[in-house]
PDB file of N, CA and C in Angstrom:
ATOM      1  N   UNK A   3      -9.847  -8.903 -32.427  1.00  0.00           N
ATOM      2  CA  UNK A   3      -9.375  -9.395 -31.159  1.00  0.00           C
ATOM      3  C   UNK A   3      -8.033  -8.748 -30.840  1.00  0.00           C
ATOM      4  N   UNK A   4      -8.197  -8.318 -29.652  1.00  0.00           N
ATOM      5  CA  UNK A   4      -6.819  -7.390 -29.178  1.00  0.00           C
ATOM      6  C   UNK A   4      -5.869  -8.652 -28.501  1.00  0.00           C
ATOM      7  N   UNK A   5      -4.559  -8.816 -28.754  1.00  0.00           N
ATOM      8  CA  UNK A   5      -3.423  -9.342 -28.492  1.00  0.00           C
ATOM      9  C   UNK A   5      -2.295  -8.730 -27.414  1.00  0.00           C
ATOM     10  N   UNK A   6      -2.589  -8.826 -26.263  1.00  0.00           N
ATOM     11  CA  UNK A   6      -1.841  -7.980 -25.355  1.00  0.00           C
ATOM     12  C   UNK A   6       0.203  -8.738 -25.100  1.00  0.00           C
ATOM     13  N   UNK A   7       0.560  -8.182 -25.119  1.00  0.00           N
ATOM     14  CA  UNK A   7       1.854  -8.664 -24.694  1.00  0.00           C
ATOM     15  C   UNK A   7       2.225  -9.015 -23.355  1.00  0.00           C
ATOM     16  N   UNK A   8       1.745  -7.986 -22.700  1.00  0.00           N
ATOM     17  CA  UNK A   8       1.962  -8.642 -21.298  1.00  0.00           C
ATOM     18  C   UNK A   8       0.645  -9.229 -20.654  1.00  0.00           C
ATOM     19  N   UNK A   9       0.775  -9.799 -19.347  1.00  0.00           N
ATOM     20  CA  UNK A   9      -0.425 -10.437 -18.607  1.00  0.00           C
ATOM     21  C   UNK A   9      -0.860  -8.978 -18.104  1.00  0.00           C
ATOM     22  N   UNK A  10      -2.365  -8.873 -18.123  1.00  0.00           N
ATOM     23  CA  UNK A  10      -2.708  -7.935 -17.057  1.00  0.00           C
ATOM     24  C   UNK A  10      -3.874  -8.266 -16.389  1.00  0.00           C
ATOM     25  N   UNK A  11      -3.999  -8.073 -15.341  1.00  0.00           N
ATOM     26  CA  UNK A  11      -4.549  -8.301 -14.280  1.00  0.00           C
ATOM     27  C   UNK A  11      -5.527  -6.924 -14.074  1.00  0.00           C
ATOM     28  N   UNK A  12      -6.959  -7.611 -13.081  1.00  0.00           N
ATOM     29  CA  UNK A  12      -7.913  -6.336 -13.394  1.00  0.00           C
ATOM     30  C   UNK A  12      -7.677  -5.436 -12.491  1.00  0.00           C
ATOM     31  N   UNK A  13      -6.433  -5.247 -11.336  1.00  0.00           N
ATOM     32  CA  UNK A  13      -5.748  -4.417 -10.475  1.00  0.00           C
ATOM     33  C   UNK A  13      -4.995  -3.320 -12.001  1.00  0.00           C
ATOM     34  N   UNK A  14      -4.618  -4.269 -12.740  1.00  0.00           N
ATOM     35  CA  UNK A  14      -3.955  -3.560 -13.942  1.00  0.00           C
ATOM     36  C   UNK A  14      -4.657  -1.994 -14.589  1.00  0.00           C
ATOM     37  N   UNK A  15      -5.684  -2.912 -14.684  1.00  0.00           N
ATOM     38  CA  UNK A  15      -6.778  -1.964 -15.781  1.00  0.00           C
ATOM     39  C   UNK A  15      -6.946  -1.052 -14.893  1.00  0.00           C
ATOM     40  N   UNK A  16      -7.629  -1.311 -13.803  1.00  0.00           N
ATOM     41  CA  UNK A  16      -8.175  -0.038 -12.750  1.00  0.00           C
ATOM     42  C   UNK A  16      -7.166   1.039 -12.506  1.00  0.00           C
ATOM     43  N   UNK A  17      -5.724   0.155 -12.485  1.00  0.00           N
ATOM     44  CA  UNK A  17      -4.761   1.824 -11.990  1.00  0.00           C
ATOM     45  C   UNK A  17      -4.678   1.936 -13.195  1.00  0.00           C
ATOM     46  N   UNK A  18      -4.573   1.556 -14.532  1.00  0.00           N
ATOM     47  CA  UNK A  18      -4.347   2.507 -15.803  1.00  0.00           C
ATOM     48  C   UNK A  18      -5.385   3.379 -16.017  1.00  0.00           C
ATOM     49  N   UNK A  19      -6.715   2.850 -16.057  1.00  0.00           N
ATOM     50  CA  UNK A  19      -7.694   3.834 -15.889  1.00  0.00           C
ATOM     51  C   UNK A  19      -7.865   5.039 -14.880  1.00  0.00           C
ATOM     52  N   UNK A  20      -7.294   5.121 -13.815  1.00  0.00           N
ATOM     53  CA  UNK A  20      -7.320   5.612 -12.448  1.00  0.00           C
ATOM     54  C   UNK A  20      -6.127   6.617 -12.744  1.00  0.00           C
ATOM     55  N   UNK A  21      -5.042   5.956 -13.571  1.00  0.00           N
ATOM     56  CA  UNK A  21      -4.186   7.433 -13.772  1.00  0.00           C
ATOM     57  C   UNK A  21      -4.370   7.831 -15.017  1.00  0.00           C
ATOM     58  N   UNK A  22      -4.677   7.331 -15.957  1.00  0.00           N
ATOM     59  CA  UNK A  22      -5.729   8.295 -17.337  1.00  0.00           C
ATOM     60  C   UNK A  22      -6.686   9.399 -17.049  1.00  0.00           C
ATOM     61  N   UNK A  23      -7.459   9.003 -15.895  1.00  0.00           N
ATOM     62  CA  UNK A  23      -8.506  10.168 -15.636  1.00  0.00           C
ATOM     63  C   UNK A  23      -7.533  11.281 -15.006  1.00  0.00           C
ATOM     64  N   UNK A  24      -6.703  10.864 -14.235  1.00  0.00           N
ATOM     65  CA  UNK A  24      -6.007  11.892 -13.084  1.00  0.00           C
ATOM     66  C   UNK A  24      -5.146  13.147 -14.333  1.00  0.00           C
ATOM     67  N   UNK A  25      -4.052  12.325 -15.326  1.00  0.00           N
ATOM     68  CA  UNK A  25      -3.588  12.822 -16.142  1.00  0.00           C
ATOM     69  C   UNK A  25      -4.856  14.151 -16.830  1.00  0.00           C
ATOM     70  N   UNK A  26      -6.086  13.729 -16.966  1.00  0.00           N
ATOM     71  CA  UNK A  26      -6.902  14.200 -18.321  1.00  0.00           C
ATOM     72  C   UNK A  26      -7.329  14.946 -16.836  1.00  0.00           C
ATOM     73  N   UNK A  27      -7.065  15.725 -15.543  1.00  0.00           N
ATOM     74  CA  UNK A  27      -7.551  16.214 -14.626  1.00  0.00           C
ATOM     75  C   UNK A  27      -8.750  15.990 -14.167  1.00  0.00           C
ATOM     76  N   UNK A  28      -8.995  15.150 -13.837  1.00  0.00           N
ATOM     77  CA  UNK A  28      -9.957  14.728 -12.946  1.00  0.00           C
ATOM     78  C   UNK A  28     -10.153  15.070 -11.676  1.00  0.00           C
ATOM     79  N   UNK A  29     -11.220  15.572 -11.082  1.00  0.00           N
ATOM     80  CA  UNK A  29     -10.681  15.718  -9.497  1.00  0.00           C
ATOM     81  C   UNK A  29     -10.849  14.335  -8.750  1.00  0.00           C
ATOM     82  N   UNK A  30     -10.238  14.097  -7.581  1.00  0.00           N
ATOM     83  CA  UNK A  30     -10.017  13.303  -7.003  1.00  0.00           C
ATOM     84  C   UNK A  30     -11.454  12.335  -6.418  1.00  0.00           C
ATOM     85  N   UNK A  31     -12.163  13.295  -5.779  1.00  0.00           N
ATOM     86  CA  UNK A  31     -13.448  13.075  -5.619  1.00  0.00           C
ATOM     87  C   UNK A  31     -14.237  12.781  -6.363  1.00  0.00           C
ATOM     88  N   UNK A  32     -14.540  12.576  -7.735  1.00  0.00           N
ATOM     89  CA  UNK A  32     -15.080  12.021  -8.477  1.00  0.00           C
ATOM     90  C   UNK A  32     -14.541  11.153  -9.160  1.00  0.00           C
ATOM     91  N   UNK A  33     -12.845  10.614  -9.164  1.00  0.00           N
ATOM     92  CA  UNK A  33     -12.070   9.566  -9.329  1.00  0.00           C
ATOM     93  C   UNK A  33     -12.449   8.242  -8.288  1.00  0.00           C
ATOM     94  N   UNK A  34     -13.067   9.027  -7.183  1.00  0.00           N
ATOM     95  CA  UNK A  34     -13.209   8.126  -5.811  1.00  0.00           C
ATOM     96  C   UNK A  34     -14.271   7.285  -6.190  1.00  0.00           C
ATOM     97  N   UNK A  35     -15.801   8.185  -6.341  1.00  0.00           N
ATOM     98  CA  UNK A  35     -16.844   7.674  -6.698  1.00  0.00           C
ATOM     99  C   UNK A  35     -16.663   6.700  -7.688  1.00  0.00           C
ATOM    100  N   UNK A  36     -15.873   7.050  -8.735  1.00  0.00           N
ATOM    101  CA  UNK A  36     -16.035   5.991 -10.362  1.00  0.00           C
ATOM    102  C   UNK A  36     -15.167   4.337  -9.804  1.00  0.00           C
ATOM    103  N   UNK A  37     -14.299   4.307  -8.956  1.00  0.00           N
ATOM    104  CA  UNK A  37     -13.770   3.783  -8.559  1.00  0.00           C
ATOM    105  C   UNK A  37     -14.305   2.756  -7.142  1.00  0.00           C
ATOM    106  N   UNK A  38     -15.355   3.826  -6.922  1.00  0.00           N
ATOM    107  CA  UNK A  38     -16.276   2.645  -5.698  1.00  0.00           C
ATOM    108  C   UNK A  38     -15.335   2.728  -4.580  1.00  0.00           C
ATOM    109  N   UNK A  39     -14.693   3.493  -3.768  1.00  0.00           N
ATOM    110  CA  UNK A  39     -13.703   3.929  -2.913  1.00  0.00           C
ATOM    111  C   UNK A  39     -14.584   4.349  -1.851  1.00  0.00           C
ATOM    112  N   UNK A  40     -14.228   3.996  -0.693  1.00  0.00           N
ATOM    113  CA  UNK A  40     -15.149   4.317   0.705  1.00  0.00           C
ATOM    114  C   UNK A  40     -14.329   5.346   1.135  1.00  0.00           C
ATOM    115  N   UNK A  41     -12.946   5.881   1.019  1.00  0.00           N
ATOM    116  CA  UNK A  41     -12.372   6.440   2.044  1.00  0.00           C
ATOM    117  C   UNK A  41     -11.450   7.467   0.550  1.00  0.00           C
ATOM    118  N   UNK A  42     -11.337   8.252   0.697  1.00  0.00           N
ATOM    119  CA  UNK A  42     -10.713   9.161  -0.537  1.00  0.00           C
ATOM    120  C   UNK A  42      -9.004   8.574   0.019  1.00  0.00           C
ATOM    121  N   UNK A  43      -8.389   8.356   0.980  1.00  0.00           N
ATOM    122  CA  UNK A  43      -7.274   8.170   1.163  1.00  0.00           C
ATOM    123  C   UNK A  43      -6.884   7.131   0.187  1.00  0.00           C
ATOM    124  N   UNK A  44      -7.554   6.286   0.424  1.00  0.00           N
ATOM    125  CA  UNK A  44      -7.387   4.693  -0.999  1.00  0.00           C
ATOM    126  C   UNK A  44      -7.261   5.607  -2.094  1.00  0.00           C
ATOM    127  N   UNK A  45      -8.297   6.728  -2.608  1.00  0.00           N
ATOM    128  CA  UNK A  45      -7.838   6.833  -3.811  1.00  0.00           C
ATOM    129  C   UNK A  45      -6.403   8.030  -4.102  1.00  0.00           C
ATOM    130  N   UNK A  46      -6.651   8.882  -2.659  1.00  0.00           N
ATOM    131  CA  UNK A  46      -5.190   9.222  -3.095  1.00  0.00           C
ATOM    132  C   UNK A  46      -3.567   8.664  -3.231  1.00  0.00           C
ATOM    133  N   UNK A  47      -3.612   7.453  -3.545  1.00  0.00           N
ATOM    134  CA  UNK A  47      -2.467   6.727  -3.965  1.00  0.00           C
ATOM    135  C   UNK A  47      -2.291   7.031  -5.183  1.00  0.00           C
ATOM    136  N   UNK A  48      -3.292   7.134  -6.255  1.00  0.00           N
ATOM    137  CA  UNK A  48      -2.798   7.044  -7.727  1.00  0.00           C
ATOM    138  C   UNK A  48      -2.407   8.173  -7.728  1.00  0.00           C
ATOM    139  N   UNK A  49      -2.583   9.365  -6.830  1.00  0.00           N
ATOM    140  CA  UNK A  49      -1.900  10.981  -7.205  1.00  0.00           C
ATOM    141  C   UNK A  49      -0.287  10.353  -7.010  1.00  0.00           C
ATOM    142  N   UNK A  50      -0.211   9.769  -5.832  1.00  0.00           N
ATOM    143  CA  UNK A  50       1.347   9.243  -5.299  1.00  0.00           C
ATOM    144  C   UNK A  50       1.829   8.561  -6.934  1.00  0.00           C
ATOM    145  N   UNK A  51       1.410   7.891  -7.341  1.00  0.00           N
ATOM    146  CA  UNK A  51       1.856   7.064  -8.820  1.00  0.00           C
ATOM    147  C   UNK A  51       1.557   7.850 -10.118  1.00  0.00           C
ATOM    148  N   UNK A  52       1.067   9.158  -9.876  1.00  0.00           N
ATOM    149  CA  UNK A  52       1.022   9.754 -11.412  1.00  0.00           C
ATOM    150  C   UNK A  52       2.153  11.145 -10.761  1.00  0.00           C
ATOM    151  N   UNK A  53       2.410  10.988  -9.719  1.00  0.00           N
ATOM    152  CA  UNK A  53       3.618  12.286  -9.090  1.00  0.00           C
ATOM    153  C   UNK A  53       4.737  11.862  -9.925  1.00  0.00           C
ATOM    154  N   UNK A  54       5.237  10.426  -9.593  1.00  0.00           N
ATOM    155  CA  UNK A  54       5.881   9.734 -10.099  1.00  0.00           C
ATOM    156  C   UNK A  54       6.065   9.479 -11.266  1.00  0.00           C
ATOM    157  N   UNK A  55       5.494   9.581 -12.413  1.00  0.00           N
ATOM    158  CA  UNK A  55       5.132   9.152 -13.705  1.00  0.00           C
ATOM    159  C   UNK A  55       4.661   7.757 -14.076  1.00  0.00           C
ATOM    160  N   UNK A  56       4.025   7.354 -13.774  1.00  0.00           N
ATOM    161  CA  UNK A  56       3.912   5.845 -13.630  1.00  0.00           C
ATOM    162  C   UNK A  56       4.745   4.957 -13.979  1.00  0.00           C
ATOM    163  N   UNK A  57       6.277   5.146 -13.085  1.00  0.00           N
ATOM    164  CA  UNK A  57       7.232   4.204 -13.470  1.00  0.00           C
ATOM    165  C   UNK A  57       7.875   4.833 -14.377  1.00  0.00           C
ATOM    166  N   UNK A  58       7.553   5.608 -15.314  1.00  0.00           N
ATOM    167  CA  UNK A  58       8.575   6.280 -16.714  1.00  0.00           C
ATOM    168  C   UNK A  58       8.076   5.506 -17.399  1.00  0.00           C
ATOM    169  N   UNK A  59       6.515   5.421 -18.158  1.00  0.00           N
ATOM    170  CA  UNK A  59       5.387   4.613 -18.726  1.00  0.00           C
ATOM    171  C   UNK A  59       4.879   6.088 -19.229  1.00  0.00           C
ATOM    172  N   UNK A  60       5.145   6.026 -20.299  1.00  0.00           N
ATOM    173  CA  UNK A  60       4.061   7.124 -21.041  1.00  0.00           C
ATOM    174  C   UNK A  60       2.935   6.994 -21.357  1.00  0.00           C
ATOM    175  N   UNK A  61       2.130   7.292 -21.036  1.00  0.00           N
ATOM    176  CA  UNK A  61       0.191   7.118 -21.819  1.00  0.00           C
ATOM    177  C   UNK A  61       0.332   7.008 -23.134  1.00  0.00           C
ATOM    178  N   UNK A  62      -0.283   6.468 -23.791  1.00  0.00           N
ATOM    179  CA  UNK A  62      -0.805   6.356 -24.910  1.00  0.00           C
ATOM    180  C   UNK A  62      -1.698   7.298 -25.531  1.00  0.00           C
ATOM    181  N   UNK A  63      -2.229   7.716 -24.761  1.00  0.00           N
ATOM    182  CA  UNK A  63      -3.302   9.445 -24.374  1.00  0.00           C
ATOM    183  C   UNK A  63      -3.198  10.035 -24.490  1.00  0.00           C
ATOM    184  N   UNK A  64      -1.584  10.169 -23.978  1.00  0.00           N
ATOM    185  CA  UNK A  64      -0.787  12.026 -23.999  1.00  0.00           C
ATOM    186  C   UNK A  64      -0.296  11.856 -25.508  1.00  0.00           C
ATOM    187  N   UNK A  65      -0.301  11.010 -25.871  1.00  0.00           N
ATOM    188  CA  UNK A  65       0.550  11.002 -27.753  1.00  0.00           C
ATOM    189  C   UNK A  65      -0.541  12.296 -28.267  1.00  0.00           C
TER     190      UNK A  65
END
């Protein structure tokens, strides 16, 4: 049983997952589809939040 420290919420999981794929290059368009996205603009936000670094949050991924 995994023990999380913080609360996360399933908005949580989706953008961690959503900038894991982007990081591991994903194209956008098939980030859209996995994500169930009608309009690619919705999904280009997580490019806006992995431009950024997600906050100064390192992946666990990139280790």
């Amino acid at each position: 049983m995994a023990v999380l420290a913080k609360r996360a919420a399933c908005g949580t999981l989706r953008h961690s997952f959503a900038i894991h794929l982007l990081e591991a290059s994903m194209d956008i368009r098939t980030l859209q589809t996995l994500l169930g996205r009608q309009d690619v603009r919705t999904t280009m936000i997580y490019t806006q939040m992995n431009d950024r670094g997600l906050w100064g949050v390192i992946s666990a991924l990139a280790r």
